[in-house]
Amino acid sequence: MNNISKVSLVALLVSSAAFAEEPSSKIIFKNVHIFNGIDDELQRDQHVLIEDNFITKISSAPISAANAQIINGQGRTLMPGLIEGHGHLQMNGTSLPDIENNRNWEELAVRSVARARSALMSGFTTWRDAGGMGAGLKKSIDSGEVIGPRIYPSGAFIGPTGSHADFRNFTTPNETFNGQLSAGGRLGMSCTADSIGDIKACARQNYMQGATQIKVMSSGGVASSFDPWQLNAYSKEELEAAVEVADAYGSYVMSHAYSKVSLLRNLDAGVKTLEHAFMFDKDVYKQMKEKDAFMTTNMTAFSPYLGQIEAISSNPASARKAATAQAAFKDYLDNVNKYKPQLGFHVDCVGGVFACEQQADHSIYLSGQFIGNYYTLKSMTSTNGRMVKLSGKVLDPYYKGKLGVVEVGAYADLLLIDGNPLKDITVIGANEKWFDAPKRDGIKTMRVIMKDGKIYKNTL
Ligand SMILES: [Zn+2]
């Protein structure tokens, strides 16, 4: 080995040591109460053995193992790492027009690294990215060069001209007619598809770039300029085209959908997860149950502070849409509490580190208020853990174990928390304040953060 490569090897070892403590092959959490991600009460006075990156033993009797590192929980709560069901690490400008006009790849990439670190240090050990990035950041995290959650990327959003996936300015030439790409198109964040052939081509391109599932924009949205939220953007045949490609990969389609027409059409076409799903009701529930489908919803849509979010307040079209949408979605929470669908937690933040920490903390708080702490915690752990696994044995990057549960055989993605989150959800960061919340450096009551058997935080 020459001197230069020796130096770079040393530099590499030093920098990786700074990121995470080197894994002990065995770690024991002793004296913990367990929230397992599924049950509505804690399993009291337990001991948990981690070998390499898996949970291998859970026992009410003390566990001993040679050379194991011991973490004495002293009656704290051990729970699964949190899972973001629908986020956008690469969408880190202040709004969609801002991302289109003012941010080049370099700034978006650097900011996504900061967002990934912030997500992990807020307890999110897995992240389903709902569009806007391929597998580049994920690969950098999995290889240990960058710290962040496990990522299930969706690649570029797929939607037709003028849809929620169309970030262009009014004067930007059309991709389909003129062959000129928007910045979103050039950066691989969005893929305009106005025909069944184009939908299939966009989906295949995403899988080629490392997507684990496909994201389509099948109805209008709020944070974009040209699409009324009432728009049903894709026909059943068009949605079936996306599902056909996903099926061929053993994977699935997640679909941005608001209206009841759109929700039912998606389920008919074989879409497995409904995103936002604000017009969820009894009929949608019946179909979801038949098809074993999931939905995820951003609870901030029901926050009194929604209008202050920069992606909305900076875009007059969005501000107007947000007001009518909130009025139209008034039955959502009652219906969710009545039918209890397979509901995944999602924050869906577009923005930088500070804004997204504020939004995540407020989302957890709202969810606890609206649907209760237990349903919220389940949605953030075991429900999202089952949902991400829809990407199938072949494409699932983390196929060797379960996520979102404290169970023998599950990945060792764990949080050790002061207090009981089932009783008081602020112990995992929930905050009643949104835009008034002060900057924070992690969450003080989150004492240990472990991902894949490695400890990223330990303040015991
Ligand atoms: Zn989204």
Short mmCIF file of N, CA and C in Angstrom, two decimals, residues 187-352:
data_model
loop_
_atom_site.label_atom_id
_atom_site.label_comp_id
_atom_site.label_asym_id
_atom_site.label_seq_id
_atom_site.Cartn_x
_atom_site.Cartn_y
_atom_site.Cartn_z
N LEU A 187 -33.60 17.12 -13.40
CA LEU A 187 -33.01 16.62 -12.15
C LEU A 187 -33.56 15.24 -11.75
N GLY A 188 -34.49 14.71 -12.55
CA GLY A 188 -35.06 13.40 -12.22
C GLY A 188 -36.03 13.46 -11.05
N MET A 189 -36.60 14.66 -10.82
CA MET A 189 -37.57 14.78 -9.72
C MET A 189 -38.99 14.49 -10.20
N SER A 190 -39.28 14.86 -11.45
CA SER A 190 -40.62 14.63 -11.97
C SER A 190 -40.52 14.06 -13.38
N CYS A 191 -41.56 13.36 -13.80
CA CYS A 191 -41.58 12.75 -15.13
C CYS A 191 -42.97 12.99 -15.70
N THR A 192 -43.03 13.82 -16.75
CA THR A 192 -44.33 14.14 -17.34
C THR A 192 -44.76 13.01 -18.26
N ALA A 193 -45.97 12.49 -18.02
CA ALA A 193 -46.43 11.34 -18.80
C ALA A 193 -47.89 11.56 -19.18
N ASP A 194 -48.11 11.79 -20.49
CA ASP A 194 -49.46 12.08 -20.97
C ASP A 194 -50.08 10.92 -21.74
N SER A 195 -49.43 9.80 -21.77
CA SER A 195 -50.00 8.64 -22.47
C SER A 195 -49.62 7.38 -21.71
N ILE A 196 -50.29 6.30 -22.03
CA ILE A 196 -50.00 5.02 -21.37
C ILE A 196 -48.55 4.61 -21.63
N GLY A 197 -48.09 4.84 -22.87
CA GLY A 197 -46.69 4.51 -23.20
C GLY A 197 -45.72 5.31 -22.35
N ASP A 198 -46.00 6.62 -22.19
CA ASP A 198 -45.10 7.46 -21.39
C ASP A 198 -45.13 7.08 -19.91
N ILE A 199 -46.30 6.71 -19.43
CA ILE A 199 -46.41 6.30 -18.01
C ILE A 199 -45.53 5.07 -17.77
N LYS A 200 -45.62 4.12 -18.69
CA LYS A 200 -44.80 2.90 -18.53
C LYS A 200 -43.32 3.23 -18.63
N ALA A 201 -42.97 4.12 -19.57
CA ALA A 201 -41.55 4.48 -19.74
C ALA A 201 -41.02 5.17 -18.48
N CYS A 202 -41.81 6.10 -17.92
CA CYS A 202 -41.38 6.79 -16.69
C CYS A 202 -41.21 5.79 -15.54
N ALA A 203 -42.16 4.88 -15.42
CA ALA A 203 -42.10 3.90 -14.32
C ALA A 203 -40.86 3.02 -14.47
N ARG A 204 -40.61 2.57 -15.70
CA ARG A 204 -39.43 1.70 -15.92
C ARG A 204 -38.14 2.46 -15.65
N GLN A 205 -38.10 3.72 -16.07
CA GLN A 205 -36.90 4.54 -15.81
C GLN A 205 -36.66 4.67 -14.30
N ASN A 206 -37.75 4.86 -13.54
CA ASN A 206 -37.61 4.97 -12.08
C ASN A 206 -37.04 3.69 -11.48
N TYR A 207 -37.58 2.54 -11.90
CA TYR A 207 -37.05 1.28 -11.36
C TYR A 207 -35.59 1.10 -11.73
N MET A 208 -35.25 1.49 -12.97
CA MET A 208 -33.85 1.39 -13.41
C MET A 208 -32.94 2.24 -12.52
N GLN A 209 -33.46 3.37 -12.03
CA GLN A 209 -32.69 4.27 -11.17
C GLN A 209 -32.74 3.89 -9.68
N GLY A 210 -33.37 2.76 -9.38
CA GLY A 210 -33.32 2.27 -8.00
C GLY A 210 -34.56 2.51 -7.17
N ALA A 211 -35.67 2.91 -7.81
CA ALA A 211 -36.92 3.08 -7.05
C ALA A 211 -37.37 1.73 -6.49
N THR A 212 -38.00 1.78 -5.31
CA THR A 212 -38.55 0.55 -4.74
C THR A 212 -40.06 0.48 -4.94
N GLN A 213 -40.67 1.61 -5.31
CA GLN A 213 -42.09 1.67 -5.66
C GLN A 213 -42.28 2.88 -6.57
N ILE A 214 -43.46 2.98 -7.15
CA ILE A 214 -43.75 4.06 -8.10
C ILE A 214 -44.73 5.04 -7.48
N LYS A 215 -44.49 6.33 -7.70
CA LYS A 215 -45.40 7.36 -7.19
C LYS A 215 -46.09 8.05 -8.37
N VAL A 216 -47.41 8.01 -8.39
CA VAL A 216 -48.15 8.76 -9.43
C VAL A 216 -48.98 9.86 -8.77
N MET A 217 -49.18 10.91 -9.52
CA MET A 217 -50.00 12.04 -9.08
C MET A 217 -51.34 11.90 -9.78
N SER A 218 -52.28 11.22 -9.15
CA SER A 218 -53.53 10.91 -9.84
C SER A 218 -54.63 11.90 -9.52
N SER A 219 -54.34 12.86 -8.63
CA SER A 219 -55.32 13.94 -8.50
C SER A 219 -54.58 15.24 -8.26
N GLY A 220 -55.32 16.33 -8.27
CA GLY A 220 -54.69 17.63 -8.06
C GLY A 220 -54.17 17.75 -6.63
N GLY A 221 -53.46 18.84 -6.37
CA GLY A 221 -52.90 19.05 -5.04
C GLY A 221 -52.94 20.51 -4.66
N VAL A 222 -52.33 20.81 -3.52
CA VAL A 222 -52.39 22.18 -2.99
C VAL A 222 -51.09 22.94 -3.25
N ALA A 223 -49.95 22.27 -3.09
CA ALA A 223 -48.67 22.99 -3.14
C ALA A 223 -48.18 23.25 -4.57
N SER A 224 -49.01 22.98 -5.58
CA SER A 224 -48.62 23.18 -6.98
C SER A 224 -49.52 24.23 -7.62
N SER A 225 -49.18 24.68 -8.84
CA SER A 225 -49.82 25.89 -9.37
C SER A 225 -51.01 25.68 -10.30
N PHE A 226 -50.99 24.65 -11.14
CA PHE A 226 -51.95 24.60 -12.26
C PHE A 226 -53.09 23.62 -12.07
N ASP A 227 -53.08 22.84 -11.00
CA ASP A 227 -54.04 21.76 -10.84
C ASP A 227 -54.99 22.03 -9.69
N PRO A 228 -56.27 22.24 -9.99
CA PRO A 228 -57.22 22.31 -8.88
C PRO A 228 -57.17 21.01 -8.08
N TRP A 229 -57.32 21.05 -6.76
CA TRP A 229 -57.21 19.80 -6.00
C TRP A 229 -58.31 18.83 -6.39
N GLN A 230 -59.38 19.35 -6.97
CA GLN A 230 -60.50 18.48 -7.36
C GLN A 230 -60.19 17.66 -8.63
N LEU A 231 -59.09 18.01 -9.31
CA LEU A 231 -58.75 17.35 -10.58
C LEU A 231 -58.53 15.85 -10.40
N ASN A 232 -59.18 15.03 -11.24
CA ASN A 232 -58.86 13.61 -11.31
C ASN A 232 -57.96 13.44 -12.53
N ALA A 233 -56.67 13.36 -12.30
CA ALA A 233 -55.69 13.58 -13.37
C ALA A 233 -55.48 12.37 -14.27
N TYR A 234 -55.67 11.17 -13.75
CA TYR A 234 -55.43 9.97 -14.56
C TYR A 234 -56.69 9.11 -14.64
N SER A 235 -56.89 8.51 -15.83
CA SER A 235 -58.00 7.57 -16.02
C SER A 235 -57.63 6.22 -15.37
N LYS A 236 -58.62 5.34 -15.28
CA LYS A 236 -58.35 4.01 -14.72
C LYS A 236 -57.32 3.27 -15.57
N GLU A 237 -57.44 3.40 -16.89
CA GLU A 237 -56.51 2.70 -17.79
C GLU A 237 -55.08 3.21 -17.58
N GLU A 238 -54.95 4.50 -17.36
CA GLU A 238 -53.61 5.07 -17.15
C GLU A 238 -53.01 4.57 -15.83
N LEU A 239 -53.85 4.51 -14.80
CA LEU A 239 -53.36 4.00 -13.52
C LEU A 239 -52.98 2.52 -13.63
N GLU A 240 -53.78 1.78 -14.42
CA GLU A 240 -53.47 0.35 -14.61
C GLU A 240 -52.12 0.16 -15.31
N ALA A 241 -51.76 1.12 -16.17
CA ALA A 241 -50.47 1.02 -16.86
C ALA A 241 -49.32 1.10 -15.85
N ALA A 242 -49.44 2.02 -14.89
CA ALA A 242 -48.40 2.14 -13.84
C ALA A 242 -48.37 0.86 -13.00
N VAL A 243 -49.57 0.36 -12.65
CA VAL A 243 -49.65 -0.86 -11.82
C VAL A 243 -49.05 -2.06 -12.57
N GLU A 244 -49.27 -2.10 -13.89
CA GLU A 244 -48.74 -3.22 -14.69
C GLU A 244 -47.21 -3.28 -14.60
N VAL A 245 -46.57 -2.11 -14.71
CA VAL A 245 -45.10 -2.08 -14.63
C VAL A 245 -44.66 -2.45 -13.21
N ALA A 246 -45.32 -1.87 -12.20
CA ALA A 246 -44.95 -2.17 -10.81
C ALA A 246 -45.11 -3.67 -10.53
N ASP A 247 -46.20 -4.26 -10.99
CA ASP A 247 -46.43 -5.70 -10.81
C ASP A 247 -45.29 -6.52 -11.42
N ALA A 248 -44.83 -6.07 -12.58
CA ALA A 248 -43.77 -6.81 -13.27
C ALA A 248 -42.49 -6.84 -12.43
N TYR A 249 -42.31 -5.84 -11.58
CA TYR A 249 -41.15 -5.79 -10.69
C TYR A 249 -41.46 -6.38 -9.30
N GLY A 250 -42.67 -6.89 -9.14
CA GLY A 250 -43.08 -7.42 -7.82
C GLY A 250 -43.26 -6.32 -6.80
N SER A 251 -43.50 -5.10 -7.27
CA SER A 251 -43.59 -3.93 -6.41
C SER A 251 -45.01 -3.33 -6.49
N TYR A 252 -45.16 -2.06 -6.19
CA TYR A 252 -46.51 -1.49 -6.10
C TYR A 252 -46.49 0.00 -6.45
N VAL A 253 -47.71 0.54 -6.56
CA VAL A 253 -47.88 1.96 -6.87
C VAL A 253 -48.47 2.68 -5.66
N MET A 254 -47.89 3.82 -5.33
CA MET A 254 -48.47 4.73 -4.34
C MET A 254 -49.01 5.93 -5.10
N SER A 255 -50.18 6.40 -4.71
CA SER A 255 -50.84 7.40 -5.54
C SER A 255 -51.37 8.57 -4.73
N HIS A 256 -50.94 9.77 -5.13
CA HIS A 256 -51.45 11.02 -4.54
C HIS A 256 -52.90 11.17 -4.99
N ALA A 257 -53.84 11.12 -4.06
CA ALA A 257 -55.26 11.14 -4.44
C ALA A 257 -56.09 11.81 -3.35
N TYR A 258 -56.92 12.75 -3.75
CA TYR A 258 -57.77 13.48 -2.80
C TYR A 258 -59.25 13.08 -2.90
N SER A 259 -59.79 13.17 -4.12
CA SER A 259 -61.25 13.04 -4.25
C SER A 259 -61.69 11.59 -4.11
N LYS A 260 -62.96 11.41 -3.80
CA LYS A 260 -63.49 10.05 -3.66
C LYS A 260 -63.41 9.30 -4.99
N VAL A 261 -63.72 10.00 -6.08
CA VAL A 261 -63.64 9.36 -7.40
C VAL A 261 -62.23 8.82 -7.62
N SER A 262 -61.27 9.65 -7.32
CA SER A 262 -59.88 9.27 -7.54
C SER A 262 -59.46 8.11 -6.61
N LEU A 263 -59.90 8.16 -5.35
CA LEU A 263 -59.53 7.10 -4.40
C LEU A 263 -60.08 5.75 -4.86
N LEU A 264 -61.35 5.74 -5.27
CA LEU A 264 -61.96 4.48 -5.71
C LEU A 264 -61.33 4.00 -7.02
N ARG A 265 -61.05 4.94 -7.91
CA ARG A 265 -60.44 4.59 -9.19
C ARG A 265 -59.06 3.96 -8.98
N ASN A 266 -58.30 4.52 -8.07
CA ASN A 266 -56.97 3.97 -7.77
C ASN A 266 -57.07 2.54 -7.24
N LEU A 267 -58.00 2.33 -6.31
CA LEU A 267 -58.15 0.99 -5.73
C LEU A 267 -58.58 0.00 -6.80
N ASP A 268 -59.50 0.42 -7.66
CA ASP A 268 -59.95 -0.41 -8.79
C ASP A 268 -58.78 -0.82 -9.69
N ALA A 269 -57.86 0.13 -9.87
CA ALA A 269 -56.74 -0.12 -10.79
C ALA A 269 -55.63 -0.95 -10.15
N GLY A 270 -55.74 -1.20 -8.84
CA GLY A 270 -54.72 -2.04 -8.19
C GLY A 270 -53.65 -1.26 -7.44
N VAL A 271 -53.88 0.04 -7.24
CA VAL A 271 -52.93 0.84 -6.45
C VAL A 271 -53.00 0.38 -4.99
N LYS A 272 -51.84 0.27 -4.34
CA LYS A 272 -51.81 -0.30 -2.98
C LYS A 272 -51.82 0.73 -1.86
N THR A 273 -51.27 1.93 -2.10
CA THR A 273 -51.32 2.91 -1.02
C THR A 273 -51.84 4.25 -1.54
N LEU A 274 -52.83 4.78 -0.83
CA LEU A 274 -53.47 6.05 -1.18
C LEU A 274 -52.80 7.14 -0.35
N GLU A 275 -52.30 8.17 -1.01
CA GLU A 275 -51.57 9.23 -0.32
C GLU A 275 -52.48 10.44 -0.11
N HIS A 276 -52.58 10.88 1.11
CA HIS A 276 -53.43 12.00 1.56
C HIS A 276 -54.86 11.50 1.82
N ALA A 277 -55.54 11.04 0.75
CA ALA A 277 -56.83 10.34 0.91
C ALA A 277 -57.85 11.13 1.73
N PHE A 278 -57.90 12.44 1.51
CA PHE A 278 -58.74 13.29 2.36
C PHE A 278 -60.23 12.99 2.25
N MET A 279 -60.68 12.40 1.13
CA MET A 279 -62.11 12.13 1.02
C MET A 279 -62.42 10.66 1.34
N PHE A 280 -61.59 10.10 2.19
CA PHE A 280 -61.81 8.75 2.73
C PHE A 280 -63.18 8.67 3.40
N ASP A 281 -63.92 7.63 3.06
CA ASP A 281 -65.22 7.41 3.72
C ASP A 281 -65.53 5.91 3.74
N LYS A 282 -66.76 5.58 4.04
CA LYS A 282 -67.17 4.19 4.20
C LYS A 282 -66.93 3.36 2.93
N ASP A 283 -67.25 3.93 1.77
CA ASP A 283 -67.08 3.19 0.52
C ASP A 283 -65.60 2.93 0.22
N VAL A 284 -64.79 3.94 0.49
CA VAL A 284 -63.35 3.78 0.27
C VAL A 284 -62.81 2.72 1.23
N TYR A 285 -63.28 2.79 2.48
CA TYR A 285 -62.84 1.82 3.50
C TYR A 285 -63.14 0.38 3.07
N LYS A 286 -64.36 0.18 2.54
CA LYS A 286 -64.78 -1.17 2.13
C LYS A 286 -63.84 -1.74 1.07
N GLN A 287 -63.53 -0.90 0.09
CA GLN A 287 -62.62 -1.32 -1.00
C GLN A 287 -61.20 -1.55 -0.48
N MET A 288 -60.77 -0.64 0.44
CA MET A 288 -59.41 -0.80 0.99
C MET A 288 -59.27 -2.13 1.72
N LYS A 289 -60.31 -2.47 2.45
CA LYS A 289 -60.28 -3.71 3.24
C LYS A 289 -60.22 -4.93 2.32
N GLU A 290 -61.05 -4.88 1.28
CA GLU A 290 -61.05 -5.99 0.31
C GLU A 290 -59.68 -6.19 -0.32
N LYS A 291 -59.01 -5.07 -0.60
CA LYS A 291 -57.73 -5.15 -1.33
C LYS A 291 -56.52 -5.10 -0.40
N ASP A 292 -56.76 -5.05 0.91
CA ASP A 292 -55.67 -4.97 1.88
C ASP A 292 -54.77 -3.75 1.59
N ALA A 293 -55.41 -2.63 1.23
CA ALA A 293 -54.67 -1.42 0.86
C ALA A 293 -54.42 -0.53 2.08
N PHE A 294 -53.46 0.37 1.94
CA PHE A 294 -53.08 1.32 2.99
C PHE A 294 -53.38 2.74 2.55
N MET A 295 -53.43 3.64 3.51
CA MET A 295 -53.43 5.06 3.18
C MET A 295 -52.53 5.79 4.17
N THR A 296 -52.00 6.93 3.74
CA THR A 296 -51.22 7.76 4.65
C THR A 296 -51.70 9.19 4.49
N THR A 297 -51.74 9.92 5.60
CA THR A 297 -52.29 11.28 5.55
C THR A 297 -51.43 12.26 6.34
N ASN A 298 -51.22 13.43 5.77
CA ASN A 298 -50.52 14.52 6.45
C ASN A 298 -51.52 15.26 7.33
N MET A 299 -51.41 15.05 8.65
CA MET A 299 -52.39 15.65 9.58
C MET A 299 -52.29 17.17 9.63
N THR A 300 -51.17 17.72 9.17
CA THR A 300 -51.05 19.19 9.15
C THR A 300 -52.08 19.84 8.22
N ALA A 301 -52.68 19.04 7.33
CA ALA A 301 -53.75 19.58 6.48
C ALA A 301 -54.90 20.12 7.33
N PHE A 302 -55.00 19.61 8.57
CA PHE A 302 -56.08 20.04 9.46
C PHE A 302 -55.59 20.99 10.56
N SER A 303 -54.37 21.47 10.40
CA SER A 303 -53.84 22.41 11.41
C SER A 303 -54.38 23.81 11.15
N PRO A 304 -54.72 24.53 12.22
CA PRO A 304 -55.15 25.93 12.03
C PRO A 304 -54.05 26.80 11.44
N TYR A 305 -52.80 26.33 11.51
CA TYR A 305 -51.66 27.14 11.02
C TYR A 305 -51.27 26.81 9.58
N LEU A 306 -52.08 25.95 8.89
CA LEU A 306 -51.66 25.46 7.57
C LEU A 306 -51.28 26.60 6.61
N GLY A 307 -52.07 27.68 6.62
CA GLY A 307 -51.84 28.79 5.68
C GLY A 307 -50.48 29.44 5.82
N GLN A 308 -49.82 29.23 6.98
CA GLN A 308 -48.51 29.88 7.19
C GLN A 308 -47.35 29.08 6.60
N ILE A 309 -47.64 27.87 6.13
CA ILE A 309 -46.54 27.05 5.60
C ILE A 309 -46.02 27.72 4.34
N GLU A 310 -44.67 27.79 4.23
CA GLU A 310 -44.10 28.63 3.17
C GLU A 310 -44.44 28.13 1.77
N ALA A 311 -44.51 26.80 1.59
CA ALA A 311 -44.84 26.24 0.28
C ALA A 311 -46.24 26.70 -0.15
N ILE A 312 -47.08 27.08 0.80
CA ILE A 312 -48.44 27.53 0.49
C ILE A 312 -48.52 29.06 0.50
N SER A 313 -47.98 29.69 1.56
CA SER A 313 -48.13 31.15 1.68
C SER A 313 -47.39 31.89 0.57
N SER A 314 -46.31 31.28 0.02
CA SER A 314 -45.53 31.98 -1.01
C SER A 314 -46.13 31.81 -2.40
N ASN A 315 -47.18 31.01 -2.52
CA ASN A 315 -47.77 30.74 -3.83
C ASN A 315 -49.28 31.02 -3.74
N PRO A 316 -49.75 32.15 -4.32
CA PRO A 316 -51.17 32.54 -4.15
C PRO A 316 -52.15 31.46 -4.60
N ALA A 317 -51.79 30.71 -5.66
CA ALA A 317 -52.70 29.64 -6.13
C ALA A 317 -52.86 28.60 -5.03
N SER A 318 -51.76 28.30 -4.33
CA SER A 318 -51.81 27.28 -3.27
C SER A 318 -52.61 27.77 -2.07
N ALA A 319 -52.44 29.05 -1.72
CA ALA A 319 -53.15 29.60 -0.56
C ALA A 319 -54.66 29.50 -0.78
N ARG A 320 -55.10 29.81 -1.99
CA ARG A 320 -56.54 29.77 -2.30
C ARG A 320 -57.04 28.32 -2.23
N LYS A 321 -56.23 27.40 -2.77
CA LYS A 321 -56.64 26.00 -2.77
C LYS A 321 -56.72 25.43 -1.34
N ALA A 322 -55.76 25.83 -0.50
CA ALA A 322 -55.71 25.28 0.86
C ALA A 322 -57.00 25.60 1.62
N ALA A 323 -57.52 26.82 1.43
CA ALA A 323 -58.72 27.23 2.16
C ALA A 323 -59.92 26.38 1.76
N THR A 324 -60.11 26.14 0.46
CA THR A 324 -61.28 25.35 0.05
C THR A 324 -61.09 23.87 0.39
N ALA A 325 -59.85 23.41 0.34
CA ALA A 325 -59.60 22.00 0.64
C ALA A 325 -59.93 21.70 2.10
N GLN A 326 -59.49 22.56 3.01
CA GLN A 326 -59.74 22.31 4.44
C GLN A 326 -61.24 22.20 4.71
N ALA A 327 -62.03 23.05 4.02
CA ALA A 327 -63.47 23.00 4.23
C ALA A 327 -64.07 21.70 3.68
N ALA A 328 -63.54 21.24 2.54
CA ALA A 328 -64.12 20.05 1.90
C ALA A 328 -63.75 18.75 2.60
N PHE A 329 -62.67 18.77 3.39
CA PHE A 329 -62.18 17.52 3.98
C PHE A 329 -62.62 17.36 5.43
N LYS A 330 -63.67 18.05 5.82
CA LYS A 330 -64.04 18.13 7.23
C LYS A 330 -64.46 16.78 7.82
N ASP A 331 -64.93 15.84 6.99
CA ASP A 331 -65.37 14.55 7.55
C ASP A 331 -64.26 13.52 7.71
N TYR A 332 -63.09 13.86 7.20
CA TYR A 332 -61.99 12.88 7.17
C TYR A 332 -61.71 12.28 8.55
N LEU A 333 -61.50 13.14 9.54
CA LEU A 333 -61.07 12.63 10.86
C LEU A 333 -62.13 11.75 11.51
N ASP A 334 -63.40 12.17 11.38
CA ASP A 334 -64.48 11.34 11.94
C ASP A 334 -64.49 9.97 11.28
N ASN A 335 -64.33 9.96 9.96
CA ASN A 335 -64.35 8.68 9.24
C ASN A 335 -63.17 7.80 9.61
N VAL A 336 -62.01 8.39 9.79
CA VAL A 336 -60.83 7.60 10.17
C VAL A 336 -61.03 6.99 11.55
N ASN A 337 -61.54 7.79 12.48
CA ASN A 337 -61.75 7.26 13.84
C ASN A 337 -62.85 6.21 13.87
N LYS A 338 -63.79 6.30 12.95
CA LYS A 338 -64.89 5.35 12.91
C LYS A 338 -64.46 4.02 12.27
N TYR A 339 -63.75 4.08 11.14
CA TYR A 339 -63.47 2.85 10.38
C TYR A 339 -62.07 2.29 10.65
N LYS A 340 -61.18 3.10 11.21
CA LYS A 340 -59.82 2.64 11.52
C LYS A 340 -59.15 1.89 10.37
N PRO A 341 -58.88 2.57 9.25
CA PRO A 341 -58.18 1.93 8.13
C PRO A 341 -56.72 1.67 8.49
N GLN A 342 -56.01 0.94 7.62
CA GLN A 342 -54.55 0.78 7.78
C GLN A 342 -53.93 2.12 7.43
N LEU A 343 -53.70 2.92 8.44
CA LEU A 343 -53.27 4.31 8.24
C LEU A 343 -51.81 4.45 8.61
N GLY A 344 -51.02 4.91 7.65
CA GLY A 344 -49.61 5.19 7.91
C GLY A 344 -49.42 6.66 8.24
N PHE A 345 -48.43 6.92 9.09
CA PHE A 345 -48.08 8.30 9.46
C PHE A 345 -47.30 8.95 8.32
N HIS A 346 -47.57 10.24 8.06
CA HIS A 346 -46.72 10.94 7.11
C HIS A 346 -46.66 12.44 7.38
N VAL A 347 -45.45 13.01 7.20
CA VAL A 347 -45.24 14.45 7.42
C VAL A 347 -45.29 15.21 6.10
N ASP A 348 -44.64 14.66 5.05
CA ASP A 348 -44.71 15.26 3.71
C ASP A 348 -44.14 16.67 3.69
N CYS A 349 -43.02 16.88 4.38
CA CYS A 349 -42.47 18.25 4.40
C CYS A 349 -41.70 18.56 3.13
N VAL A 350 -41.97 19.74 2.58
CA VAL A 350 -41.13 20.34 1.53
C VAL A 350 -40.43 21.51 2.20
N GLY A 351 -39.09 21.44 2.31
CA GLY A 351 -38.39 22.54 2.98
C GLY A 351 -37.03 22.10 3.50
N GLY A 352 -36.39 22.99 4.24
CA GLY A 352 -35.07 22.72 4.81
C GLY A 352 -35.18 22.05 6.17
#
